[in-house]
Short mmCIF file of C-alpha atoms in Angstrom, two decimals:
data_model
loop_
_atom_site.label_atom_id
_atom_site.label_comp_id
_atom_site.label_asym_id
_atom_site.label_seq_id
_atom_site.Cartn_x
_atom_site.Cartn_y
_atom_site.Cartn_z
CA MET A 1 12.84 -151.74 -14.05
CA PRO A 2 9.13 -152.47 -13.69
CA LYS A 3 8.43 -156.14 -14.29
CA ASN A 4 4.82 -156.05 -15.47
CA LYS A 5 1.96 -153.80 -16.38
CA THR A 6 0.43 -153.96 -12.88
CA GLU A 7 3.62 -152.67 -11.36
CA ILE A 8 3.68 -149.71 -13.79
CA MET A 9 0.06 -148.88 -12.92
CA ASP A 10 0.71 -149.10 -9.20
CA ARG A 11 3.68 -146.78 -9.53
CA GLY A 12 1.57 -144.35 -11.53
CA GLY A 13 -1.14 -144.40 -8.88
CA VAL A 14 1.39 -143.84 -6.12
CA VAL A 15 2.89 -140.84 -7.91
CA ILE A 16 -0.55 -139.27 -8.34
CA LEU A 17 -1.32 -139.99 -4.69
CA GLY A 18 1.94 -138.37 -3.72
CA PHE A 19 1.04 -135.17 -5.57
CA LEU A 20 -2.44 -135.32 -4.05
CA VAL A 21 -0.91 -135.34 -0.58
CA LEU A 22 1.27 -132.40 -1.70
CA SER A 23 -1.86 -130.49 -2.71
CA VAL A 24 -3.39 -131.10 0.74
CA ILE A 25 -0.18 -129.86 2.37
CA LEU A 26 -0.28 -126.75 0.16
CA LEU A 27 -3.89 -126.11 1.19
CA LEU A 28 -2.96 -126.42 4.86
CA LEU A 29 0.01 -124.09 4.46
CA ASP A 30 -2.14 -121.62 2.53
CA SER A 31 -4.71 -121.62 5.33
CA ILE A 32 -2.05 -120.31 7.75
CA LYS A 33 -1.07 -117.60 5.22
CA ASN A 34 2.40 -118.93 4.61
CA PHE A 35 2.21 -118.45 0.87
CA ASN A 36 1.61 -114.72 0.60
CA GLY A 37 5.09 -113.96 -0.70
CA VAL A 38 4.96 -116.66 -3.36
CA ARG A 39 1.43 -115.72 -4.36
CA ASN A 40 2.39 -112.08 -4.73
CA GLY A 41 5.27 -113.03 -7.00
CA ILE A 42 3.12 -115.33 -9.13
CA SER A 43 0.38 -112.72 -9.26
CA PHE A 44 2.87 -110.06 -10.44
CA ILE A 45 3.96 -112.21 -13.37
CA PHE A 46 0.85 -114.11 -14.40
CA GLU A 47 -2.12 -111.88 -13.63
CA PRO A 48 -1.39 -109.57 -16.58
CA VAL A 49 -1.28 -112.64 -18.85
CA SER A 50 -4.57 -113.90 -17.46
CA TYR A 51 -6.13 -110.44 -17.69
CA ALA A 52 -5.10 -110.02 -21.33
CA ALA A 53 -6.43 -113.46 -22.19
CA SER A 54 -9.73 -112.79 -20.38
CA ASN A 55 -10.15 -109.51 -22.21
CA LEU A 56 -9.54 -111.20 -25.54
CA GLY A 57 -11.99 -113.95 -24.69
CA THR A 58 -14.66 -111.51 -23.54
CA ASN A 59 -14.31 -109.36 -26.66
CA LEU A 60 -14.50 -112.41 -28.89
CA LYS A 61 -17.52 -113.68 -26.98
CA SER A 62 -19.39 -110.40 -27.35
CA GLY A 63 -18.51 -110.29 -31.05
CA VAL A 64 -19.72 -113.84 -31.61
CA SER A 65 -22.88 -113.30 -29.58
CA SER A 66 -23.61 -110.14 -31.59
CA PHE A 67 -23.16 -112.15 -34.76
CA SER A 68 -25.33 -115.01 -33.52
CA ASN A 69 -27.97 -112.58 -32.25
CA PHE A 70 -27.84 -110.59 -35.45
CA SER A 71 -31.47 -111.06 -36.39
CA LYS A 72 -32.59 -110.16 -32.87
CA LEU A 73 -30.29 -107.11 -32.92
CA GLN A 74 -31.72 -106.08 -36.25
CA LYS A 75 -35.25 -106.42 -34.92
CA ASP A 76 -34.34 -104.41 -31.81
CA TYR A 77 -32.69 -101.78 -34.01
CA ASN A 78 -35.75 -101.45 -36.23
CA GLN A 79 -38.00 -101.25 -33.20
CA LEU A 80 -35.81 -98.56 -31.65
CA LYS A 81 -35.82 -96.64 -34.93
CA ILE A 82 -39.62 -96.64 -34.97
CA GLU A 83 -39.74 -95.54 -31.34
CA SER A 84 -37.25 -92.80 -32.10
CA TYR A 85 -39.40 -91.56 -35.00
CA GLU A 86 -42.48 -91.62 -32.79
CA LYS A 87 -40.64 -89.62 -30.16
CA ASP A 88 -39.50 -87.13 -32.83
CA ILE A 89 -43.10 -86.75 -33.97
CA ASN A 90 -44.34 -86.29 -30.41
CA ASN A 91 -41.54 -83.87 -29.75
CA ALA A 92 -42.33 -81.85 -32.87
CA TYR A 93 -46.02 -81.79 -31.92
CA PHE A 94 -45.05 -80.68 -28.42
CA LEU A 95 -42.88 -77.91 -29.84
CA VAL A 96 -45.78 -76.72 -31.98
CA LEU A 97 -48.04 -76.70 -28.94
CA GLN A 98 -45.43 -74.89 -26.90
CA GLU A 99 -44.99 -72.25 -29.59
CA GLU A 100 -48.74 -71.78 -29.83
CA ASN A 101 -48.94 -71.46 -26.07
CA ASN A 102 -46.19 -68.83 -26.07
CA SER A 103 -47.91 -66.91 -28.87
CA LEU A 104 -51.21 -66.99 -27.01
CA LYS A 105 -49.56 -65.75 -23.85
CA THR A 106 -47.91 -62.95 -25.80
CA GLN A 107 -51.21 -62.07 -27.43
CA ILE A 108 -53.04 -62.07 -24.12
CA ASN A 109 -50.36 -60.02 -22.39
CA LEU A 110 -49.58 -57.55 -25.14
CA GLY A 111 -52.45 -57.67 -27.61
CA ASN A 112 -55.36 -55.26 -28.00
CA LYS A 113 -58.03 -56.85 -25.89
CA GLU A 114 -60.82 -54.90 -27.50
CA LYS A 115 -60.27 -56.35 -30.96
CA LYS A 116 -61.18 -59.72 -32.36
CA TYR A 117 -58.40 -62.03 -33.55
CA VAL A 118 -58.24 -65.35 -35.38
CA LEU A 119 -55.44 -67.75 -34.51
CA ALA A 120 -53.65 -68.89 -37.65
CA LYS A 121 -50.85 -71.34 -38.38
CA VAL A 122 -48.09 -70.57 -40.83
CA VAL A 123 -48.14 -73.41 -43.32
CA GLY A 124 -45.49 -72.16 -45.69
CA SER A 125 -43.62 -69.23 -47.09
CA SER A 126 -42.61 -67.93 -50.48
CA LEU A 127 -39.17 -68.67 -51.87
CA ASN A 128 -37.92 -65.17 -51.15
CA HIS A 129 -39.49 -65.28 -47.64
CA ASN A 130 -41.50 -62.12 -48.25
CA PHE A 131 -44.86 -63.85 -47.95
CA LEU A 132 -46.30 -66.33 -45.51
CA ASN A 133 -49.12 -68.78 -46.16
CA LEU A 134 -51.72 -69.14 -43.44
CA ASN A 135 -54.30 -71.82 -42.84
CA VAL A 136 -57.19 -69.40 -42.33
CA GLY A 137 -59.36 -67.84 -45.01
CA THR A 138 -62.73 -66.25 -45.62
CA LYS A 139 -64.51 -69.05 -43.77
CA ASP A 140 -62.69 -67.84 -40.62
CA GLY A 141 -63.58 -64.22 -41.23
CA VAL A 142 -60.26 -63.17 -42.73
CA LYS A 143 -60.40 -60.36 -45.29
CA LEU A 144 -58.00 -58.59 -47.61
CA ASN A 145 -55.63 -56.12 -45.86
CA ASP A 146 -56.34 -57.51 -42.41
CA THR A 147 -53.43 -56.92 -40.05
CA VAL A 148 -51.42 -59.93 -38.88
CA SER A 149 -49.57 -59.65 -35.58
CA ILE A 150 -48.43 -61.43 -32.46
CA GLY A 151 -49.36 -59.42 -29.41
CA ASN A 152 -48.40 -55.90 -30.43
CA MET A 153 -45.64 -56.99 -32.78
CA TYR A 154 -46.33 -56.43 -36.46
CA VAL A 155 -46.06 -59.31 -38.90
CA GLY A 156 -47.74 -58.16 -42.08
CA GLN A 157 -50.99 -57.63 -43.95
CA ILE A 158 -53.24 -60.07 -45.76
CA SER A 159 -52.50 -59.67 -49.45
CA SER A 160 -54.53 -62.56 -50.80
CA VAL A 161 -57.34 -64.62 -49.31
CA ASP A 162 -59.56 -67.47 -50.34
CA LEU A 163 -61.92 -69.81 -48.54
CA ASN A 164 -59.41 -71.90 -46.60
CA GLY A 165 -56.15 -70.02 -46.78
CA SER A 166 -54.54 -66.66 -47.09
CA VAL A 167 -51.22 -64.99 -47.81
CA VAL A 168 -49.52 -62.46 -45.55
CA ARG A 169 -47.31 -59.84 -47.11
CA LEU A 170 -44.38 -59.21 -44.79
CA MET A 171 -42.72 -55.86 -44.28
CA THR A 172 -39.71 -57.09 -46.26
CA SER A 173 -41.86 -57.34 -49.39
CA LYS A 174 -41.29 -54.72 -52.10
CA ASN A 175 -44.89 -53.53 -52.01
CA SER A 176 -44.94 -52.82 -48.29
CA THR A 177 -44.89 -49.19 -47.24
CA LEU A 178 -46.03 -47.91 -43.87
CA GLU A 179 -45.79 -44.80 -41.79
CA VAL A 180 -43.96 -45.20 -38.51
CA ILE A 181 -42.79 -43.30 -35.49
CA ILE A 182 -39.49 -43.71 -33.75
CA THR A 183 -39.38 -43.80 -30.00
CA ARG A 184 -36.98 -44.68 -27.26
CA LYS A 185 -39.22 -44.66 -24.24
CA GLY A 186 -42.67 -46.04 -23.81
CA VAL A 187 -41.97 -49.52 -25.11
CA GLU A 188 -40.79 -52.04 -22.54
CA ASN A 189 -40.28 -55.55 -23.88
CA ALA A 190 -42.51 -54.65 -26.83
CA ALA A 191 -45.32 -53.48 -24.51
CA ILE A 192 -46.43 -50.02 -25.64
CA ALA A 193 -47.31 -47.39 -23.10
CA ASP A 194 -49.98 -44.86 -23.83
CA PRO A 195 -49.25 -42.05 -24.78
CA ILE A 196 -46.13 -42.91 -26.74
CA GLU A 197 -43.31 -40.35 -27.00
CA ALA A 198 -42.38 -39.99 -30.67
CA LEU A 199 -38.88 -38.72 -31.52
CA SER A 200 -39.54 -38.59 -35.22
CA ARG A 201 -41.84 -39.77 -37.94
CA ALA A 202 -40.56 -41.83 -40.84
CA VAL A 203 -41.57 -44.22 -43.59
CA VAL A 204 -40.59 -47.90 -43.85
CA THR A 205 -40.46 -49.79 -47.13
CA GLY A 206 -39.51 -53.30 -48.05
CA SER A 207 -36.33 -53.83 -50.04
CA PRO A 208 -34.09 -56.73 -51.09
CA ASP A 209 -31.65 -55.66 -48.35
CA GLY A 210 -34.31 -55.64 -45.65
CA ILE A 211 -36.74 -53.14 -44.16
CA LYS A 212 -35.60 -49.67 -45.09
CA ILE A 213 -36.55 -46.64 -43.00
CA GLU A 214 -36.41 -43.21 -44.60
CA ASN A 215 -37.44 -39.57 -44.11
CA ILE A 216 -36.15 -39.45 -40.58
CA SER A 217 -35.84 -35.88 -39.37
CA THR A 218 -32.23 -34.70 -39.25
CA THR A 219 -32.92 -32.64 -36.17
CA ALA A 220 -34.29 -35.52 -34.14
CA ASP A 221 -31.99 -37.29 -31.70
CA ILE A 222 -32.25 -40.73 -33.28
CA LYS A 223 -29.75 -43.49 -32.59
CA ASP A 224 -29.25 -47.11 -33.56
CA GLY A 225 -31.37 -49.27 -31.30
CA ASP A 226 -34.33 -46.89 -31.15
CA ILE A 227 -37.67 -48.57 -31.51
CA VAL A 228 -39.76 -48.30 -34.67
CA VAL A 229 -43.51 -48.39 -34.04
CA ILE A 230 -46.05 -48.54 -36.84
CA ASN A 231 -48.44 -45.66 -36.81
CA ASP A 232 -50.45 -45.99 -40.01
CA SER A 233 -54.14 -45.43 -40.59
CA ARG A 234 -54.33 -48.64 -42.60
CA ILE A 235 -53.20 -50.59 -39.56
CA GLY A 236 -55.21 -48.58 -37.04
CA GLU A 237 -53.08 -49.23 -33.97
CA TYR A 238 -49.56 -48.99 -32.65
CA LEU A 239 -47.57 -52.13 -33.47
CA VAL A 240 -43.87 -52.60 -32.84
CA LEU A 241 -41.87 -53.30 -35.99
CA GLY A 242 -38.29 -53.49 -34.79
CA TYR A 243 -35.11 -51.56 -33.98
CA ILE A 244 -33.14 -49.09 -36.04
CA VAL A 245 -29.81 -50.26 -37.35
CA GLY A 246 -27.33 -48.76 -39.83
CA LEU A 247 -28.51 -45.16 -39.41
CA THR A 248 -26.87 -42.74 -41.86
CA ASN A 249 -25.16 -39.65 -40.54
CA ASN A 250 -24.42 -37.44 -43.51
CA PRO A 251 -24.88 -33.75 -42.53
CA ALA A 252 -25.50 -32.88 -46.18
CA ASP A 253 -28.60 -35.04 -46.35
CA THR A 254 -32.01 -33.45 -45.85
CA SER A 255 -33.25 -36.53 -44.09
CA ARG A 256 -31.74 -39.62 -42.53
CA SER A 257 -32.30 -43.23 -43.39
CA GLY A 258 -31.35 -46.63 -42.15
CA TYR A 259 -32.68 -50.12 -41.75
CA VAL A 260 -35.04 -51.77 -39.32
CA SER A 261 -34.13 -55.02 -37.63
CA ALA A 262 -37.46 -56.80 -37.25
CA ILE A 263 -38.44 -57.76 -33.73
CA ILE A 264 -39.95 -61.02 -35.00
CA ASP A 265 -38.00 -63.82 -36.62
CA TYR A 266 -40.17 -64.43 -39.67
CA ASP A 267 -38.41 -67.67 -40.56
CA ASN A 268 -39.46 -69.42 -37.34
CA LEU A 269 -43.02 -68.17 -37.11
CA MET A 270 -45.58 -70.89 -36.55
CA THR A 271 -48.55 -69.16 -34.89
CA VAL A 272 -49.88 -65.69 -35.72
CA PHE A 273 -53.08 -63.73 -35.09
CA VAL A 274 -55.18 -62.06 -37.75
CA LYS A 275 -57.20 -59.08 -36.65
CA THR A 276 -60.63 -59.45 -38.14
CA GLU A 277 -62.38 -56.51 -36.47
CA MET B 1 22.08 -126.25 -24.90
CA ILE B 2 19.29 -128.81 -24.86
CA ILE B 3 18.62 -128.01 -21.23
CA ILE B 4 18.23 -124.34 -22.08
CA LEU B 5 15.87 -125.27 -24.90
CA TYR B 6 13.82 -127.46 -22.58
CA ALA B 7 13.73 -124.66 -20.00
CA VAL B 8 12.52 -122.18 -22.61
CA LEU B 9 9.89 -124.66 -23.82
CA LEU B 10 8.78 -125.22 -20.27
CA ILE B 11 8.35 -121.50 -19.60
CA ILE B 12 6.50 -120.99 -22.88
CA SER B 13 4.19 -123.92 -22.20
CA ILE B 14 3.37 -122.58 -18.73
CA PHE B 15 2.52 -119.14 -20.13
CA ALA B 16 0.57 -120.66 -23.00
CA THR B 17 -1.48 -122.91 -20.71
CA VAL B 18 -2.32 -120.03 -18.34
CA PHE B 19 -3.25 -117.86 -21.34
CA LEU B 20 -5.43 -120.54 -22.93
CA ASP B 21 -7.15 -121.34 -19.66
CA SER B 22 -8.05 -117.67 -19.02
CA PHE B 23 -9.03 -117.18 -22.64
CA PHE B 24 -11.42 -120.13 -22.80
CA CYS B 25 -12.74 -119.36 -19.34
CA ALA B 26 -13.78 -115.90 -20.56
CA LEU B 27 -14.95 -117.15 -23.96
CA ILE B 28 -16.99 -120.23 -23.08
CA GLY B 29 -16.72 -120.48 -19.30
CA CYS B 30 -14.70 -123.68 -19.54
CA THR B 31 -11.23 -124.21 -18.04
CA THR B 32 -8.92 -126.15 -20.31
CA THR B 33 -5.97 -127.09 -18.12
CA PHE B 34 -7.48 -130.36 -16.89
CA LEU B 35 -8.42 -131.21 -20.47
CA ILE B 36 -4.82 -130.64 -21.55
CA LEU B 37 -3.61 -132.74 -18.61
CA ALA B 38 -5.97 -135.56 -19.58
CA LEU B 39 -4.69 -135.43 -23.16
CA VAL B 40 -1.02 -135.21 -22.27
CA TYR B 41 -0.75 -137.50 -19.23
CA ARG B 42 0.81 -140.91 -19.85
CA GLU B 43 2.50 -143.41 -17.60
CA GLU B 44 5.79 -142.81 -19.39
CA ASN B 45 5.82 -139.05 -18.86
CA LYS B 46 4.23 -138.76 -15.39
CA TYR B 47 7.48 -137.51 -13.83
CA VAL B 48 7.48 -134.56 -16.26
CA THR B 49 3.74 -133.95 -16.62
CA LEU B 50 2.75 -133.99 -12.96
CA PRO B 51 5.37 -131.49 -11.68
CA LEU B 52 4.73 -129.22 -14.67
CA PHE B 53 0.99 -129.25 -14.13
CA THR B 54 1.48 -128.80 -10.38
CA MET B 55 3.20 -125.50 -11.15
CA ILE B 56 0.46 -124.54 -13.59
CA PHE B 57 -2.30 -125.38 -11.12
CA ILE B 58 -0.61 -123.30 -8.41
CA ILE B 59 -0.36 -120.38 -10.84
CA LEU B 60 -4.03 -120.77 -11.74
CA ASP B 61 -4.96 -120.82 -8.06
CA VAL B 62 -3.26 -117.45 -7.63
CA VAL B 63 -4.77 -116.00 -10.82
CA TYR B 64 -8.31 -117.11 -9.96
CA HIS B 65 -7.87 -116.22 -6.28
CA TYR B 66 -8.40 -119.76 -5.00
CA ALA B 67 -6.57 -121.23 -2.02
CA THR B 68 -3.23 -122.66 -3.14
CA GLY B 69 -3.64 -126.30 -4.00
CA THR B 70 -7.36 -126.19 -4.89
CA ASN B 71 -7.02 -126.74 -8.64
CA MET B 72 -4.35 -129.38 -8.07
CA LEU B 73 -6.46 -131.27 -5.53
CA ILE B 74 -9.57 -131.41 -7.71
CA ALA B 75 -7.65 -132.25 -10.90
CA LEU B 76 -5.58 -134.97 -9.26
CA VAL B 77 -8.62 -136.54 -7.58
CA CYS B 78 -10.29 -136.76 -10.98
CA LEU B 79 -7.12 -137.98 -12.66
CA LEU B 80 -6.60 -140.63 -9.97
CA LEU B 81 -10.18 -141.79 -10.41
CA LEU B 82 -9.69 -142.02 -14.17
CA GLU B 83 -6.49 -144.00 -13.84
CA LEU B 84 -8.07 -146.36 -11.30
CA ILE B 85 -11.07 -147.04 -13.52
CA LYS B 86 -8.80 -147.59 -16.52
CA LYS B 87 -6.71 -150.02 -14.49
CA ILE B 88 -9.64 -151.89 -12.94
CA PHE B 89 -11.59 -152.27 -16.20
CA SER B 90 -8.56 -152.36 -18.51
CA LEU B 91 -9.85 -149.54 -20.68
CA TYR B 92 -7.34 -148.13 -23.16
CA SER B 93 -9.47 -147.21 -26.15
CA GLY B 94 -13.00 -147.32 -27.44
CA LEU B 95 -16.42 -145.95 -26.64
CA VAL B 96 -16.46 -147.10 -23.00
CA LEU B 97 -13.25 -145.17 -22.32
CA TYR B 98 -14.81 -142.01 -23.78
CA ILE B 99 -17.88 -142.50 -21.59
CA VAL B 100 -15.69 -142.89 -18.52
CA GLN B 101 -13.67 -139.83 -19.51
CA GLY B 102 -16.92 -137.94 -19.98
CA VAL B 103 -18.03 -138.81 -16.46
CA ILE B 104 -14.67 -137.72 -15.04
CA PHE B 105 -14.76 -134.43 -16.97
CA TYR B 106 -18.31 -133.81 -15.70
CA LEU B 107 -17.14 -134.49 -12.16
CA TYR B 108 -14.22 -132.08 -12.58
CA TYR B 109 -16.29 -129.24 -14.04
CA THR B 110 -18.88 -129.61 -11.29
CA LEU B 111 -16.31 -129.81 -8.47
CA ILE B 112 -14.35 -126.78 -9.77
CA ARG B 113 -17.54 -124.72 -9.44
CA VAL B 114 -18.37 -125.73 -5.86
CA ILE B 115 -15.16 -126.78 -4.03
CA PRO B 116 -12.94 -123.62 -4.20
CA GLN B 117 -15.13 -121.62 -1.85
CA LEU B 118 -14.87 -124.42 0.71
CA PHE B 119 -11.22 -123.39 1.20
CA THR B 120 -11.83 -119.64 1.02
CA ILE B 121 -15.06 -119.06 2.97
CA GLY B 122 -15.50 -122.47 4.58
CA SER B 123 -18.63 -123.72 2.84
CA VAL B 124 -19.30 -125.67 -0.32
CA GLY B 125 -21.07 -123.82 -3.13
CA TYR B 126 -24.67 -124.55 -4.13
CA VAL B 127 -25.10 -127.49 -6.45
CA THR B 128 -27.98 -126.25 -8.57
CA LYS B 129 -29.01 -126.67 -12.18
CA ASP B 130 -26.99 -123.53 -12.96
CA VAL B 131 -23.91 -125.57 -12.03
CA LEU B 132 -24.97 -129.01 -13.26
CA LEU B 133 -26.36 -128.07 -16.67
CA PRO B 134 -23.41 -126.01 -17.97
CA SER B 135 -21.07 -128.83 -16.86
CA ILE B 136 -22.82 -131.08 -19.40
CA TRP B 137 -21.98 -129.01 -22.44
CA LYS B 138 -18.45 -128.38 -21.10
CA THR B 139 -18.06 -132.16 -20.88
CA ILE B 140 -19.33 -132.57 -24.43
CA PHE B 141 -16.92 -129.90 -25.64
CA SER B 142 -14.01 -131.61 -23.84
CA LEU B 143 -14.92 -135.03 -25.21
CA ILE B 144 -15.06 -133.65 -28.74
CA ILE B 145 -11.57 -132.19 -28.31
CA VAL B 146 -10.30 -135.51 -26.90
CA ILE B 147 -11.80 -137.50 -29.79
CA ILE B 148 -10.39 -135.09 -32.38
CA VAL B 149 -6.92 -135.20 -30.81
CA ASN B 150 -7.03 -139.00 -30.61
CA ILE B 151 -8.05 -139.26 -34.26
CA LEU B 152 -5.30 -136.88 -35.34
CA THR B 153 -2.61 -138.61 -33.29
CA ALA B 154 -3.77 -142.00 -34.60
CA LYS B 155 -3.52 -140.73 -38.18
CA VAL B 156 -0.03 -139.36 -37.55
CA ARG B 157 1.02 -142.69 -36.03
CA ASN B 158 -0.45 -144.65 -38.93
CA ARG B 159 1.25 -142.45 -41.50
CA GLY B 160 4.52 -143.20 -39.79
CA ASN B 161 3.81 -146.91 -39.98
CA ASN B 162 3.04 -146.86 -43.71
CA SER B 163 6.70 -146.98 -44.63
CA LYS B 164 7.27 -150.06 -42.42
CA PHE B 165 7.22 -153.54 -43.86
CA GLN B 166 4.44 -155.52 -42.11
CA LEU B 167 3.98 -159.26 -42.04
CA LYS B 168 0.36 -160.28 -42.21
#
């Protein structure tokens, strides 16, 4: 039995010293790689425990730091939102420029170089998508019934014009009627060769179902996919309208009819050209 | 039966200590095993505490990829220093004891950052402000835990004494 407090303390110190010496022995043994087997066993049991605990601690730490940095995160979020909007705006502007560039290229490659054109932007359309609003008017030289096209692809005719704006009547509009010719050859990628080989004449009109083509000769060898080219004195030049689809084949009919699938997507038009001369 | 119970408690306490150490290491970068040792170690229970913590330190050496005996060496050096100071200056409670404990904790947290690589790659780690400054708040954290535990244990002891008849 220990007799006094000093003796207890001394014993305590000796025990700690003893374990200290043990730790030095362990370090020496470890340095000569004698512990690999024991370490592998301990690692097998306890590393998963340590890993799970570390994961939990890390997740909690990131959660707490997010909470404590909340105001900074909010500021960063708002800043990123603004940058994202700016990029969207720049992107939209770039897309507009790209579309204009493509339209100009098409116009230069396929358009009638002898005529004068005014570049116009589509600023809106009617609810039934039969009319387009343009940002050019009489101050730009636009007049009533001027032809609107992209390259040699027909868009419509000016149906209403004022100083700063005008309205284009598309082929799908009820009041649109034009004379056309149907061809198979002579138009490569909407480029029209001269002279053009006409298989038949016909008339196109706008309807709620689309662009209707009628009065096609029953004797002509017309098929779906043949190209419809506008050949009307009011237009004054050959302009590609689209392709024939849904051609009727009733032998009892005196003429054939069908529909025209427009070559231009009117819904996505942004840049068009108005022929002023 | 009691032996089995003690064995189960021992195993659970080992797993719990390893878990807590890894958890707090990841959460706040502070190992807690030495803190637990400092709280638990008493003269009366040294023959239980020291072997138990020896096992735990060896396990932690393996888990943290230190040389076997590193954690034990650093912890026991600090514990020995603490016990010597307590003995020399007869410190058993009070502010001075907390200051001394704070110094020992600071020493431990600094040594545990620089000593392990001495036994793995043969050179001591850099002692820079990135090591010294975090050790300060780890020491503060440890002291707060020690003070809270001491207050709670004192309250529990005093509650037990309330039912005793005391002569004044």
